[in-house]
Structures are given as structure tokens and as C-alpha cells.
Coordinates of C-alpha atoms and ligand atoms in Angstrom, one line a residue:
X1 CA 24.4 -84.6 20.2
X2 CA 22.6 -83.5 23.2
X3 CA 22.9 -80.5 25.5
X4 CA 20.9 -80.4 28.6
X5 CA 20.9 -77.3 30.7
X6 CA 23.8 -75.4 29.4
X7 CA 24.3 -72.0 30.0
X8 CA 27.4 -69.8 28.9
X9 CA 27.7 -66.2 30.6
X10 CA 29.9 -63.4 29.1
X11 CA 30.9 -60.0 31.0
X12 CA 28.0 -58.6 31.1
X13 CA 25.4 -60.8 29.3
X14 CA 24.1 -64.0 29.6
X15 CA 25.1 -65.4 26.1
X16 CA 22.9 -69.0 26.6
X17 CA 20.5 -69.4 29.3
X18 CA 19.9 -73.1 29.9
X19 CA 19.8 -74.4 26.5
X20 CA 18.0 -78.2 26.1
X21 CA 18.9 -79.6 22.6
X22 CA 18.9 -82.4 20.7
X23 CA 20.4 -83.0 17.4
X24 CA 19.9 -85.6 15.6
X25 CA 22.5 -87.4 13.8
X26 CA 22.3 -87.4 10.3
X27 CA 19.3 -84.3 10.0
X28 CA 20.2 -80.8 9.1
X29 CA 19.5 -79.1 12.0
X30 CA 18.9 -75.1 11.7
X31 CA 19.5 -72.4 14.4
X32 CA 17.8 -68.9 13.8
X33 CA 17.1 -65.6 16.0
X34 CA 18.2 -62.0 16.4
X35 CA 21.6 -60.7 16.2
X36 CA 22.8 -61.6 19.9
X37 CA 20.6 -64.0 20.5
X38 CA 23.1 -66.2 21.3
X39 CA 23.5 -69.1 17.5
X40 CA 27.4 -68.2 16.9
X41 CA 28.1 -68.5 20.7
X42 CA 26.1 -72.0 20.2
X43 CA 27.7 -73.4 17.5
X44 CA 30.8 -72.1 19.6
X45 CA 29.9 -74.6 22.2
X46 CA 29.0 -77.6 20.0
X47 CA 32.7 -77.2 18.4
X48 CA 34.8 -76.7 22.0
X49 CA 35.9 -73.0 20.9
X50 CA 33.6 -71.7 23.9
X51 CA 33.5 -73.5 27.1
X52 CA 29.8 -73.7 28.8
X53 CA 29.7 -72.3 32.5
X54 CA 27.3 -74.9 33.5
X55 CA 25.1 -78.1 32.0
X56 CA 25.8 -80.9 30.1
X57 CA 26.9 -82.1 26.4
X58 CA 26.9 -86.1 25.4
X59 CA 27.9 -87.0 22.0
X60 CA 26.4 -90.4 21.2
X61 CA 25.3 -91.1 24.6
X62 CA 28.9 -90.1 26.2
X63 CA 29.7 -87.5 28.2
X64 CA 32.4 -85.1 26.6
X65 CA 33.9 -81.6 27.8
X66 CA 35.4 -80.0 25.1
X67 CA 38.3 -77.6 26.1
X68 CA 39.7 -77.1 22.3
X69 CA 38.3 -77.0 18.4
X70 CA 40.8 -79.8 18.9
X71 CA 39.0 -82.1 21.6
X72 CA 36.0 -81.5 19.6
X73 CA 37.4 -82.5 16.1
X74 CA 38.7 -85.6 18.2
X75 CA 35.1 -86.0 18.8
X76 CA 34.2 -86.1 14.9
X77 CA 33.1 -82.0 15.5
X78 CA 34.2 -79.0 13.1
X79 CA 32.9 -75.9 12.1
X80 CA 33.2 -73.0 10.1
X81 CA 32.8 -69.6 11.9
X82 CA 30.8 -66.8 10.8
X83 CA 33.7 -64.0 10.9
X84 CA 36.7 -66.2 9.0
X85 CA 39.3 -67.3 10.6
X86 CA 42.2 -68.5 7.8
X87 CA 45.7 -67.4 7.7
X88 CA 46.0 -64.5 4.4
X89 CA 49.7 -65.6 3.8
X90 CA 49.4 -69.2 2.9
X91 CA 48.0 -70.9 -0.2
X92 CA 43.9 -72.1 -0.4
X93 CA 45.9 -76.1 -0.3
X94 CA 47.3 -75.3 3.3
X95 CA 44.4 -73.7 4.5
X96 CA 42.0 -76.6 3.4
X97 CA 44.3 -79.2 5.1
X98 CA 45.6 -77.0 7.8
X99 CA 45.9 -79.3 11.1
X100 CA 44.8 -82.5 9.0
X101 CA 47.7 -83.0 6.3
X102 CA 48.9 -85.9 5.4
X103 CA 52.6 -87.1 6.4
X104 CA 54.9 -89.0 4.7
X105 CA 57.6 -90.7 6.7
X106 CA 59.9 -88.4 8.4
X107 CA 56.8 -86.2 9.0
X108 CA 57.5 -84.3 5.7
X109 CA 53.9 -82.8 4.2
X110 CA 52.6 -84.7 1.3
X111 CA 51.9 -82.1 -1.3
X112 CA 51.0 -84.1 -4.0
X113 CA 48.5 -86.3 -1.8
X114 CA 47.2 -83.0 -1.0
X115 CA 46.3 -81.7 -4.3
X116 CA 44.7 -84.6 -5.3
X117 CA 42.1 -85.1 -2.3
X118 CA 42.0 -81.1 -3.1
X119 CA 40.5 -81.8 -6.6
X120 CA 38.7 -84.3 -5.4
X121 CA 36.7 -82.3 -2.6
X122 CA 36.4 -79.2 -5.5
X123 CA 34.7 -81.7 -7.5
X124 CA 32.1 -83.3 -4.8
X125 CA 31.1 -79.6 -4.1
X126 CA 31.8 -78.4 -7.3
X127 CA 32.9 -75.2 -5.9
X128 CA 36.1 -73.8 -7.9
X129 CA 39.3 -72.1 -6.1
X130 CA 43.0 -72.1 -7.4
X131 CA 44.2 -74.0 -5.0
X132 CA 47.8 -72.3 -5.2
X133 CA 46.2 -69.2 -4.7
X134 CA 47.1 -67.6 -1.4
X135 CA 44.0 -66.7 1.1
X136 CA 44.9 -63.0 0.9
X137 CA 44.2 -62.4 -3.0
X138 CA 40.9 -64.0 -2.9
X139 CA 37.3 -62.0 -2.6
X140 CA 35.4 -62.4 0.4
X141 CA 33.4 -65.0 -1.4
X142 CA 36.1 -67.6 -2.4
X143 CA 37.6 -67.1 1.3
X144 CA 34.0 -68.5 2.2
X145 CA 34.6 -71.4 0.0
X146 CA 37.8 -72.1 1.3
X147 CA 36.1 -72.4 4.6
X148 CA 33.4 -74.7 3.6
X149 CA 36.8 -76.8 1.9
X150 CA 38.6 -77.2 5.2
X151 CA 35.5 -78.0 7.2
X152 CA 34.3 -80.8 4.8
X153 CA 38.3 -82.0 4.3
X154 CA 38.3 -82.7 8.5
X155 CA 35.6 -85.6 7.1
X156 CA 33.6 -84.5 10.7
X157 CA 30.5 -86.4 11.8
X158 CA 29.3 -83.4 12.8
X159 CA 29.4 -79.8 11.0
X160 CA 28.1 -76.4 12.4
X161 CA 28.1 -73.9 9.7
X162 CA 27.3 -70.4 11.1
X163 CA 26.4 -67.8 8.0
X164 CA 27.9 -70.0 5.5
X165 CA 26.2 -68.4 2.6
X166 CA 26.3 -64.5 3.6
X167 CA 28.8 -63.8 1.5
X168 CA 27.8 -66.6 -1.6
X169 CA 26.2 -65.6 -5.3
X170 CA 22.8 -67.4 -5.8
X171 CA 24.5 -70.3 -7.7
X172 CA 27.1 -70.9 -5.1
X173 CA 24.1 -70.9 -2.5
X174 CA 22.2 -73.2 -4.3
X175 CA 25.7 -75.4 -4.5
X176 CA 26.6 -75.0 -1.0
X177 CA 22.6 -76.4 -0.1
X178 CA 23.3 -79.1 -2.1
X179 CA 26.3 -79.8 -0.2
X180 CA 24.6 -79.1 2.7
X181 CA 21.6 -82.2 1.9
X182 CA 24.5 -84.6 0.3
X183 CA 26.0 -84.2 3.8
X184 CA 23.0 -85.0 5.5
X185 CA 22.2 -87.8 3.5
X186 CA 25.3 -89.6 3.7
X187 CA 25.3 -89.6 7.7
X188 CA 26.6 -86.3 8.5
X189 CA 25.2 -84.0 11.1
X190 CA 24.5 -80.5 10.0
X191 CA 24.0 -77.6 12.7
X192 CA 23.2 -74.8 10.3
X193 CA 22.9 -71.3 11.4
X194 CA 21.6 -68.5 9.3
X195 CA 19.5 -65.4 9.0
X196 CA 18.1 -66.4 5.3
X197 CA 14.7 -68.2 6.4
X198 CA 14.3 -69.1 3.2
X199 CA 17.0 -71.6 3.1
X200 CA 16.5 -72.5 6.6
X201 CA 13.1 -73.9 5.3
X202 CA 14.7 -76.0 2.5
X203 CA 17.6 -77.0 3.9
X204 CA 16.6 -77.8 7.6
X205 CA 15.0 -80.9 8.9
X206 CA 14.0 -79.0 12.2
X207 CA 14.7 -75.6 13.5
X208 CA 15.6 -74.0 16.4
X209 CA 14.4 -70.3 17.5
X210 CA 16.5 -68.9 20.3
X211 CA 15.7 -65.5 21.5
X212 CA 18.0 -63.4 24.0
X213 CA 20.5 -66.6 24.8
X214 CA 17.4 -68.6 25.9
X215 CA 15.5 -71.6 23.6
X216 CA 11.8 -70.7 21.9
X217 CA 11.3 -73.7 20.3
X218 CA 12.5 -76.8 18.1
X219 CA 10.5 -77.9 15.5
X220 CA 10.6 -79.4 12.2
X221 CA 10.9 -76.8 9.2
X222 CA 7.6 -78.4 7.6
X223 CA 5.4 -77.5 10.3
X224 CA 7.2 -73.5 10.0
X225 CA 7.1 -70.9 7.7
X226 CA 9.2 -67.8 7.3
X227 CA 6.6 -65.8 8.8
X228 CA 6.1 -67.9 11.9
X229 CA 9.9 -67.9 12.6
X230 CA 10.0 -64.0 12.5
X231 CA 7.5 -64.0 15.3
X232 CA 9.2 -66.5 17.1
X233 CA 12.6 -64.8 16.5
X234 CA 11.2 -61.0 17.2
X235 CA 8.5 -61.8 19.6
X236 CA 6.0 -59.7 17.1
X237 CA 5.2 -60.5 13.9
X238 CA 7.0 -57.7 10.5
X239 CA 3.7 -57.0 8.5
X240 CA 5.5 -55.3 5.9
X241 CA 9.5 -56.4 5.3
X242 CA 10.3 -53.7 3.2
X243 CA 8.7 -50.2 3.9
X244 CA 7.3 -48.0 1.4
X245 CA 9.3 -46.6 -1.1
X246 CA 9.6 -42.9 -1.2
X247 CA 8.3 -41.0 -3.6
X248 CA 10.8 -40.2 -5.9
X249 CA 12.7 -36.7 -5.5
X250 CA 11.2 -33.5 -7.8
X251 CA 14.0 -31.9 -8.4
X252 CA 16.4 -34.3 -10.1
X253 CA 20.0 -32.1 -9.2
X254 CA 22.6 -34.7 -9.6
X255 CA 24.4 -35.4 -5.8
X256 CA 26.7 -38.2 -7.3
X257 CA 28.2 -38.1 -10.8
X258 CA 30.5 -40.4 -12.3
X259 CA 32.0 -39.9 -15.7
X260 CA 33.5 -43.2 -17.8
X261 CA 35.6 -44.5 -14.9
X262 CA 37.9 -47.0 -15.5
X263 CA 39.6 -49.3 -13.0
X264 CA 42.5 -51.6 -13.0
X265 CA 40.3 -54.0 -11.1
X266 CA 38.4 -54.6 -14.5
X267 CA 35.6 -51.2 -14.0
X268 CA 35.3 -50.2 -17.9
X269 CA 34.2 -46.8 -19.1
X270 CA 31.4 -46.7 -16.1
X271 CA 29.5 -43.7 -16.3
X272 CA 26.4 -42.6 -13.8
X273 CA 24.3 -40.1 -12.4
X274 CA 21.9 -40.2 -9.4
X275 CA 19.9 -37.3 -7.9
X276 CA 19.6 -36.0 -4.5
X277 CA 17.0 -38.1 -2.6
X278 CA 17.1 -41.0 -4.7
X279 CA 17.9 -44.5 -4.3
X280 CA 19.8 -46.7 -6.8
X281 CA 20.5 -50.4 -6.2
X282 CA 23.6 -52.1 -8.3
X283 CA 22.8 -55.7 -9.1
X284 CA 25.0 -58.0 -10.7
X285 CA 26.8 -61.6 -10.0
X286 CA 29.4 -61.9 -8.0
X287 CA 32.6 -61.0 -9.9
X288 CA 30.6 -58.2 -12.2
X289 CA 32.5 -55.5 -10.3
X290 CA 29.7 -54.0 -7.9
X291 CA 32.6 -53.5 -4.8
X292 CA 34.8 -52.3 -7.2
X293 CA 32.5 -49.9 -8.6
X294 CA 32.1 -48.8 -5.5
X295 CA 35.9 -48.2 -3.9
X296 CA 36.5 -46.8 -7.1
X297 CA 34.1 -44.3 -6.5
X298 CA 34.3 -43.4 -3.0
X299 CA 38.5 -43.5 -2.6
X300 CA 39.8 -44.0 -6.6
X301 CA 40.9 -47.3 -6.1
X302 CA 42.6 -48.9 -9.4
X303 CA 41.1 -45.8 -10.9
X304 CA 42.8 -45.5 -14.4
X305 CA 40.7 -42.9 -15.8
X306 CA 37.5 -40.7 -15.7
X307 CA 36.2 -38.1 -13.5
X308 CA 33.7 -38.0 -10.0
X309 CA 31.5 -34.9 -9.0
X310 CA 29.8 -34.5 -5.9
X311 CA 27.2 -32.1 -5.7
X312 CA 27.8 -30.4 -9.1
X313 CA 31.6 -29.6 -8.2
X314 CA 34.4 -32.4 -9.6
X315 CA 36.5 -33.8 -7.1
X316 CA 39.9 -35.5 -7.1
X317 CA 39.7 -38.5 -5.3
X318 CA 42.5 -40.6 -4.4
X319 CA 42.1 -41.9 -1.1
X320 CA 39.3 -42.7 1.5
X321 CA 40.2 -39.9 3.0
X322 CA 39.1 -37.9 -0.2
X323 CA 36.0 -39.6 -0.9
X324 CA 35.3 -38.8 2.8
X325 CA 35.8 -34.9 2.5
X326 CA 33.8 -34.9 -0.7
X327 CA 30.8 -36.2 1.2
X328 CA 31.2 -39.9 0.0
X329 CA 30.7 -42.1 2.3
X330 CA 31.1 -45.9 1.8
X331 CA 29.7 -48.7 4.2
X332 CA 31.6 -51.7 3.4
X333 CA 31.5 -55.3 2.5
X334 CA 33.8 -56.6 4.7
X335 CA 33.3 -56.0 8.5
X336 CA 36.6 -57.3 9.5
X337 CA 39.1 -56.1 7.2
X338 CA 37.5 -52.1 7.2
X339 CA 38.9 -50.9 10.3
X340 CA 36.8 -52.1 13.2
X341 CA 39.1 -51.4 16.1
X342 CA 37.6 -54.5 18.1
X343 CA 39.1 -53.7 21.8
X344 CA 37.2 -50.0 21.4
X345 CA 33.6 -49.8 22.0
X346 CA 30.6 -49.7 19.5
X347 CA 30.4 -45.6 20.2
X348 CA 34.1 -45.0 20.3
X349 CA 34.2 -47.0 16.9
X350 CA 30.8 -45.0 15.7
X351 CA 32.9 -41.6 16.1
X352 CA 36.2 -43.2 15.1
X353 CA 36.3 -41.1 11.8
X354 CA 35.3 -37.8 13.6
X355 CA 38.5 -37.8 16.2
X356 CA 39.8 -35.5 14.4
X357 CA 37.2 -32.9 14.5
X358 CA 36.6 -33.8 18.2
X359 CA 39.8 -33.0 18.9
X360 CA 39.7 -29.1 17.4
X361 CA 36.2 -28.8 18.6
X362 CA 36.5 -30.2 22.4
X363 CA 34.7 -31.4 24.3
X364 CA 31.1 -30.3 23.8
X365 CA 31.6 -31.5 20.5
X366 CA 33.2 -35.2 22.0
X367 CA 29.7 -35.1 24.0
X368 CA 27.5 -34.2 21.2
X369 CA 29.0 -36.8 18.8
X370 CA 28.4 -39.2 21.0
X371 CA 25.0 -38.5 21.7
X372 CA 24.6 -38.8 17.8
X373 CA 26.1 -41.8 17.9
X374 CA 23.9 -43.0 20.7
X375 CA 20.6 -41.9 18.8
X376 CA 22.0 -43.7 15.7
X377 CA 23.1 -47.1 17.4
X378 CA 19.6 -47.0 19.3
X379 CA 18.1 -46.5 16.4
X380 CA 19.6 -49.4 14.5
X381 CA 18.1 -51.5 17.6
X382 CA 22.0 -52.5 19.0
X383 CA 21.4 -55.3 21.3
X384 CA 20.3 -54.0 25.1
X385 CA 22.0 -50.5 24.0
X386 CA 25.6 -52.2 25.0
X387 CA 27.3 -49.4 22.8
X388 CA 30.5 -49.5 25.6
X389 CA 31.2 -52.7 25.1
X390 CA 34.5 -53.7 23.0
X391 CA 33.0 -53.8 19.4
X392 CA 35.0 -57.5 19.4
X393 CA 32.3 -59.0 21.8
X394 CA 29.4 -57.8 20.0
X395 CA 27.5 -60.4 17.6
X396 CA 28.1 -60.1 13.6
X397 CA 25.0 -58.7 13.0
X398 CA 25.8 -55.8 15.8
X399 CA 29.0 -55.1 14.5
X400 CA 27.5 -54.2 11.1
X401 CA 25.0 -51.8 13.2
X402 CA 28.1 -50.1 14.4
X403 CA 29.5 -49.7 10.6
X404 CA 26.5 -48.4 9.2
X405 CA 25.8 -46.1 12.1
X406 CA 29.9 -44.8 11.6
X407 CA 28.8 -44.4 7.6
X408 CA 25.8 -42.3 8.4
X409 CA 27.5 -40.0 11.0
X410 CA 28.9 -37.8 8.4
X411 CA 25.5 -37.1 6.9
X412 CA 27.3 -37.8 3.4
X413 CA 25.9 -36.4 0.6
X414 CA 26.7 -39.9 -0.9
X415 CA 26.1 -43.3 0.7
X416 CA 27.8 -46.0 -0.9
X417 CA 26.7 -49.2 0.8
X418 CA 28.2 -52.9 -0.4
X419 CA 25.5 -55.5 0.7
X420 CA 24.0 -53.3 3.5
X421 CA 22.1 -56.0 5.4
X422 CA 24.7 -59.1 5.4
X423 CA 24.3 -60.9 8.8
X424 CA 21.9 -58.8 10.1
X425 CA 18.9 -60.3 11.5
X426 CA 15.3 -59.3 9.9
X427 CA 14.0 -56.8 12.5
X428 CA 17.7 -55.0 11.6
X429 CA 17.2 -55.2 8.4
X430 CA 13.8 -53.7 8.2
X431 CA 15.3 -50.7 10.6
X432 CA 18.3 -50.5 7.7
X433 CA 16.0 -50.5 4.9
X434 CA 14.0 -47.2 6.8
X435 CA 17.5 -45.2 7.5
X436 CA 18.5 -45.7 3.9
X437 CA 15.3 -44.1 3.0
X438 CA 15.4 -41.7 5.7
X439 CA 18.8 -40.8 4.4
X440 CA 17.6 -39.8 1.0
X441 CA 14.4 -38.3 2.2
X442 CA 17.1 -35.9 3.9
X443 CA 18.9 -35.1 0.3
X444 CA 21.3 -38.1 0.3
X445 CA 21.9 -40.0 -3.0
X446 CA 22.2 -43.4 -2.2
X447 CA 23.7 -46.3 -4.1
X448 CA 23.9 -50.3 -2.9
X449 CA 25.3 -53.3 -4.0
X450 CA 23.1 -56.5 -3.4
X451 CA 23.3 -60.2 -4.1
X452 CA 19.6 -60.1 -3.0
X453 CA 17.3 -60.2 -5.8
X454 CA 14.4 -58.9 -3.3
X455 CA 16.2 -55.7 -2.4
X456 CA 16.8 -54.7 -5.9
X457 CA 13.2 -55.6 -6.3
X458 CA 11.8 -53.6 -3.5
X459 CA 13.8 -50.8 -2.4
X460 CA 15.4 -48.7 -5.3
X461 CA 14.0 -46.1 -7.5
X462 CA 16.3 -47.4 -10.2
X463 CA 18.7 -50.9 -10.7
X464 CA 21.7 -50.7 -12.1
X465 CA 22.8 -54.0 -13.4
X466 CA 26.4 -54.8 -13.7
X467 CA 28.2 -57.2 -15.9
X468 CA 31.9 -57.6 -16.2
X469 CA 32.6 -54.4 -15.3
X470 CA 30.1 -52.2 -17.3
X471 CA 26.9 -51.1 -16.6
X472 CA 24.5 -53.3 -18.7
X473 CA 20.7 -52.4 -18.3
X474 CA 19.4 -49.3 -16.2
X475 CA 15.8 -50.4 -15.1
X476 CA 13.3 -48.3 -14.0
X477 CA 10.6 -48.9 -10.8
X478 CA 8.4 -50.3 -12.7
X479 CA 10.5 -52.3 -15.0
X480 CA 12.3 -53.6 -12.4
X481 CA 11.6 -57.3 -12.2
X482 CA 13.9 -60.4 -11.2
X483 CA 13.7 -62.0 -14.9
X484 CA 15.3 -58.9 -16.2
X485 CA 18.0 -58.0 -13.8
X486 CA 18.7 -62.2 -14.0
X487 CA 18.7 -62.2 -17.9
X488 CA 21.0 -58.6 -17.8
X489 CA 23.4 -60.2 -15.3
X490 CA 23.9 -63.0 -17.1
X491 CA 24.5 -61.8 -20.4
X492 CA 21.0 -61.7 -22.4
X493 CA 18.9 -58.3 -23.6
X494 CA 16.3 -57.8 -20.4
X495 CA 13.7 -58.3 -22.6
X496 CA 13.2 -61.3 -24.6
X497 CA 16.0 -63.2 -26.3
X498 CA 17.8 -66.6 -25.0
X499 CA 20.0 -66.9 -21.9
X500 CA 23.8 -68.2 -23.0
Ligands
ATP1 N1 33.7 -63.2 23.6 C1 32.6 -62.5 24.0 N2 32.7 -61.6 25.0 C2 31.7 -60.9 25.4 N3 30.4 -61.0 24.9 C3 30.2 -61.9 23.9 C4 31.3 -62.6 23.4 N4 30.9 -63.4 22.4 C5 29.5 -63.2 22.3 N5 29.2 -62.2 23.2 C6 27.8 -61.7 23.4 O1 26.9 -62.8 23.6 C7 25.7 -62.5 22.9 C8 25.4 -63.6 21.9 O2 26.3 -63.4 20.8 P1 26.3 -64.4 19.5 O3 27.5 -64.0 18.7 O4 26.2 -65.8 19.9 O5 25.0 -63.9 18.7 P2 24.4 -64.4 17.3 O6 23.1 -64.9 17.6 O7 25.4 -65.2 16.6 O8 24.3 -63.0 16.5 P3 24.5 -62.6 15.0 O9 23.2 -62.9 14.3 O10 24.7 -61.1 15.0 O11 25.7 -63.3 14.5 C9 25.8 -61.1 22.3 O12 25.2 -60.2 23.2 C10 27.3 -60.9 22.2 O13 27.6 -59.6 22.3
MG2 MG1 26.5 -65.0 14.9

């Protein structure tokens, strides 16, 4: 595939500014850069979903103008998007095979056919769904699957995956890579799009830096390293990725305490405690119950039993609403099902939870809430400052700006935060990692959920580790290391001892 010259313009911002490109058939070609920079609205292009304004795209030599996904899976071109797109109320089988079933005569759907090229597909990328399952009752993570399914069931020459492993435990990742390569090796194209360098260097043949819509520089991964594509994603180089850790707080008076909750979602008999001005990360595979933990805590979802305190005083918390007025906040895992209202813009949604008070206070307050939200979004570095665009038009990465800045508005005594730096690119996340410290520096007690072993590793004063449902190891700084949270997680003492 090769695109020569094309641009692509949106209200406002120039998405792609002249992009040259070629891809290779057969490589596994990698697209990194910012939040905005422009990769989604790429990959966009390359699968017909966005139409350029200008320049030119040949597949094979030919001349093509894509005006659907359709024309472009015509073409041998799918993709799977970075914010999903499946429908909640149908099974994983009709999502995988949506658009592509096979007929019998008389145009009836061949179930049966179906299920078996289902199976068959689970096994090449040994990834595991129900199929009968509908879309709706499935984790965020098995959604991502079903993606990845329907992508490699349209048997495309060509396959942009944008973020196809934000939301994937290490093992899956690894799978999904191996997918990736198998792809590659038997012909496919692979555009692949993500903000983990590290797997843009082992997956990727040659990368692609774009910086505010326009091209830095294609290269092949061997002659890059993660440091050289920060600088050519940021413009400057990040000395440190993580900042210094705070000292830990004096006085250890307990912010957040949670006494043998129980959930129906499988939390059993968790109890914990964490101190003003302290940070605590919750490790733990996928499926251990971290996100559960965590709307248990903040709005009692499933809970069956136990007891929360904030600040010394119990609270009865049944909704988000009362997690919210006990000074719980909760930043969540999900951008699109937690109440982005995507036709409002970034500020509006930033004070979204606040209306309420805005309304009894007037408008001084309206103004000043906004200028806190302003200072916030700014702060999180929110592409050009565009907080009145629609919060739909904004990249992913931006979006989850605007959720964490909404989270920290109320100055909760308790941040809950589920995978706080998903999609967001590394200059963000450095500028997360420092307002999460900042927050407890200010007498916040903060706890966060991560599948990344290097924020457990760096960040926390403590790690939690989770394993079906019940707090397994509580490490300490120092004894902090991936073997231990690894061996916890999957079963084994931290110290010592065989795994399985
Ligand atoms: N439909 C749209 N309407 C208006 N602006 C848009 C639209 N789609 C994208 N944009 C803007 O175009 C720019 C590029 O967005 P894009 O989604 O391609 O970024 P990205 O590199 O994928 O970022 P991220 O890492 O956050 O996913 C951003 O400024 C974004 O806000
Ligand atoms: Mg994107």
C-alpha cells in the first residue's frame, strides 16, 4: 500500500498533513506518536472509515478511493478500531462473522459452518471466548479478543490494528504478538499502531513516528530504540519515565479503610487500609478481581458484606453517587461505557459531576470550576488546549485526560484509578504519574489497578497483589520486585517455592 501526499483535515485541526508512506506487503508495519498525533485517523484512512481531503492511496500498484470499511475490505483491508465498535446484544459467533457469514441456499445463515471456522480461528490464536456468549457480558478484555476474531475471520490481506493490546494481560499480549508475526509471515500486511514501544520494537519490521498529523520518519525497528522513538514522538527526549517517588507520609491516619468485603462478582473477605498521602498499586492477572475491587469499593457494587470507612468515619455506600459524597473517587477502566457524554466538550465533561453544585452556587462558581478544569486539562497536556471541542472528536489518549482530570476535580480524599495510563501516550503518562503523586502529596490516598508490571514496580509505596478475589501478598518498596508480584499472581509463595 502506498499513500502519497494525503492529508485529512477535521473542524479545526489538521488531522494528517501530507502523509508519504509505504507499506510493505507482508512486513509488520508500526505507527507510533502522541495522543492526536494523528495514527487512529491513519489507520482510519488505510481501512475507508475516513475519507482523505487530498492525495493519493494505490494498493498493489492500483489506484483505489475507498468510500466505506466495505470498499476497503473489497480491497483485502480490515481493521480493528481502538475504541470497539461490536454490537452488546448479539453472541461473540455473530460478532466474529458479522458481514462475512456463510449462506446456505435460500440465504439462511449457516450456524454450524460458523462454529466450526469459530473453533478453528480460537485455536490458530489460541485465544479462548464462549462463543455463545453475548458481547455485553464479557470484560473489556475478551471484547478485545472478539475484535482481533472478527478482523482475522474477514481473512484480509491487509490488517491495521490500532491499540490492540491496551486492554490484554501479559500472556494474551504475548499471544496476540504471536499472532501478529504468524500473520506477517504467512503474507499478511500488518499496520500496527500502539503506545507500548516495547512491543513496537519486537513486533514491527519498520516504524513510523508521526508528530502533530505530519510524518517524522520511517525506519526499520532494528535501527530504533524505545528511547530514540520518545524523542522522535515528543520532540525532546523523557530522562526519567517515572518521577521520584515521594517520601512516604509520617503520620500513617488511615484515609481509605476496607473491612472483609465480599462481592457477588467473586471479591472474598477483602480487607485493607492505606494512609493519607500514600500510594498503593493493586496487581494481579486479569480476572483476579482488581476492577471489582475497586467498584466495590467506590459504589458497593455486588457488595455482599463488609464495611468501608473514609477518613475514620464508616460510610454506607451503595451507589456511585455515595462513593462520590464520601470522597471516593474512581477513574475508570472503560472510557466509553463511564459516562463520556461525547457531543459535550472536554471542560463541560470535566465539570459534568459538579452541575449540580454549579447550579446552587451560580455563576462564579460555573466560572471558577471551569478555570479548574482548564488548569487541570492544561496540566495533563490536552492536545493544543482544545478543551471546547466535543469530547467525541478528541483522540483516545485525550479522552482519558478528560476522565482523569473529572476524577481529580473533587479533590477526593480517595482516588481509585483502574489502569490509569491505558492509551495514553508517554509524555501523558509521565504527567499522570506526577498528579497521582501530587494528589497524595496533598493528603489523598491513592490506589491503582495495573496490568503494567513497571508501574507496580516504580510508582507505589506498597503492591497489593490480587488473586481470585483475595488479596494474596502485600509487598513493601523495597520488596517490591516483578518475580514476586508474578509468582503471587500466579499462585506461588513470593518467595521461593515452584510456580504451578
Ligand atoms: N471525527 C473527528 N472530528 C474532529 N476531530 C477529530 C476527529 N477524529 C480525530 N480528530 C482529531 O484529529 C487529531 C488526530 O486524532 P487521532 O485519533 O488520529 O489521534 P491518535 O494519534 O490516534 O491519538 P491517541 O494516541 O490518543 O489514540 C486529534 O486532534 C483529534 O482530536
Ligand atoms: Mg488513536
Amino acid at each position: 500500500m502506498e499513500l502519497t501526499s494525503v492529508s485529512k483535515r477535521f473542524a479545526g485541526v489538521q488531522a494528517l498533513r501530507e502523509i508519504d508512506l509505504r507499506i510493505e506487503r507482508g512486513a509488520v508495519h508500526a505507527i507510533v506518536g502522541e495522543n492526536g498525533a494523528g495514527k487512529s485517523t491513519l489507520g482510519r484512512v488505510l481501512v475507508g472509515a475516513v475519507r482523505p481531503d487530498a492525495g493519493q492511496i494505490r494498493v498493489a500498484g492500483q489506484a483505489v478511493s475507498f468510500r466505506s470499511p466495505h470498499d476497503a475490505l473489497v480491497a483485502g483491508i480490515t481493521g480493528i478500531a481502538q475504541e470497539l465498535a461490536l454490537l452488546p446484544a448479539r453472541s461473540v459467533l455473530d460478532n466474529v462473522f458479522l458481514g462475512v457469514e456463510s449462506r446456505r441456499r435460500f440465504g439462511r445463515v449457516d450456524k454450524a459452518g460458523m462454529s466450526r471456522r469459530f473453533a478453528d480461528l480460537a485455536d490458530q490464536v489460541g485465544l479462548q471466548i464462549p462463543s455463545r456468549a453475548l458481547v455485553r457480558d464479557l470484560s473489556l478484555a475478551d471484547r478485545q479478543k472478539v475484535e482481533i476474531m472478527r478482523a482475522l475471520a474477514r481473512k484480509a490481506d491487509l490488517v491495521v490494528f490500532d491499540e490492540p493490546t491496551a486492554a490484554l494481560s501479559v500472556d494474551e499480549t504475548a499471544l496476540l504478538l504471536d499472532t501478529v508475526r504468524r500473520l506477517a509471515a504467512t503474507g499478511t500486511t500488518v499496520v500496527f499502531i500502539s503506545h507500548f514501544l516495547k512491543e513496537v520494537l519486537a513486533v514491527g519490521d519498520r516504524v513510523t513516528i508521526l508528530k502533530d498529523g505530519a510524518h517524522v520518519r520511517t525506519v526499520r525497528t532494528s535501527e530504533e530504540s524505545e528511547a530514540s522513538l520518545v524523542e522522535g514522538m515528543l520532540g525532546r527526549s523523557l530522562e526519567r519515565m517515572f518521577p521520584a517517588r515521594p517520601p512516604r507520609p509520617r503520620e500513617q491516619r488511615a484515609a481509605l479503610e476496607v473491612d472483609r468485603i465480599s462481592t457477588r462478582t467473586g471479591i472474598d473477605g477483602v480487607s485493607l487500609r492505606i494512609a493519607s498521602g500514600e500510594i498503593v498499586g493493586l496487581a494481579g492477572l486479569v480476572g483476579s478481581g482488581r476492577s471489582e475491587l475497586l467498584h466495590a469499593i467506590h459504589s458497593g457494587a455486588g457488595v455482599t458484606s463488609g464495611a468501608v470507612a473514609v477518613d475514620g468515619s464508616p460510610r454506607r455506600i451503595r451507589s456511585p453517587r455515595d462513593g462520590k459524597r464520601s470522597g471516593i473517587a474512581l477513574l475508570p477502566e472503560s472510557r466509553k461505557d463511564q459516562g463520556l457524554l461525547m457531543e459535550r466538550s472536554a471542560s463541560e465533561n470535566v465539570v459534568l459531576g459538579q452541575l449540580a453544585g454549579i447550579a446552587r452556587w451560580g455563576v462564579v462558581r460555573k466560572r471558577s470550576e471551569r478555570a479548574v478544569a482548564r488548569g487541570l486539562v492544561e496540566r495533563l497536556g490536552l492536545a493544543g488546549g482544545r478543551i471546547s471541542s466535543p469530547v467525541g472528536t478528541l483522540s483516545g489518549g485525550n479522552q482519558q485526560k478528560v476522565l482523569l482530570a473529572r476524577c481529580l476535580l473533587d479533590r477526593p480524599a480517595v482516588l481509585l484509578a483502574d489502569e490509569p495510563t491505558r492509551g495514553v501516550d508517554v509524555g501523558a503518562k509521565h504527567s499522570i504519574y506526577e498528579l497521582l503523586i501530587s494528589l497524595a502529596a496533598e493528603g489523598a490516598a491513592v490506589l491503582f489497578a495495573s496490568s503494567e508490571i513497571e508501574e507496580i514496580l516504580e510508582l507505589p509505596h506498597r503492591a497489593l497483589v490480587l488473586r481470585e478475589g483475595r488479596i494474596e501478598a502485600e509487598l513493601e518498596e523495597g520488596a517490591i520486585s516483578e518475580d514476586a508480584v508474578m509468582r503471587v499472581a500466579l499462585g506461588a509463595s513470593p518467595r521461593g517455592g515452584d510456580v504451578g
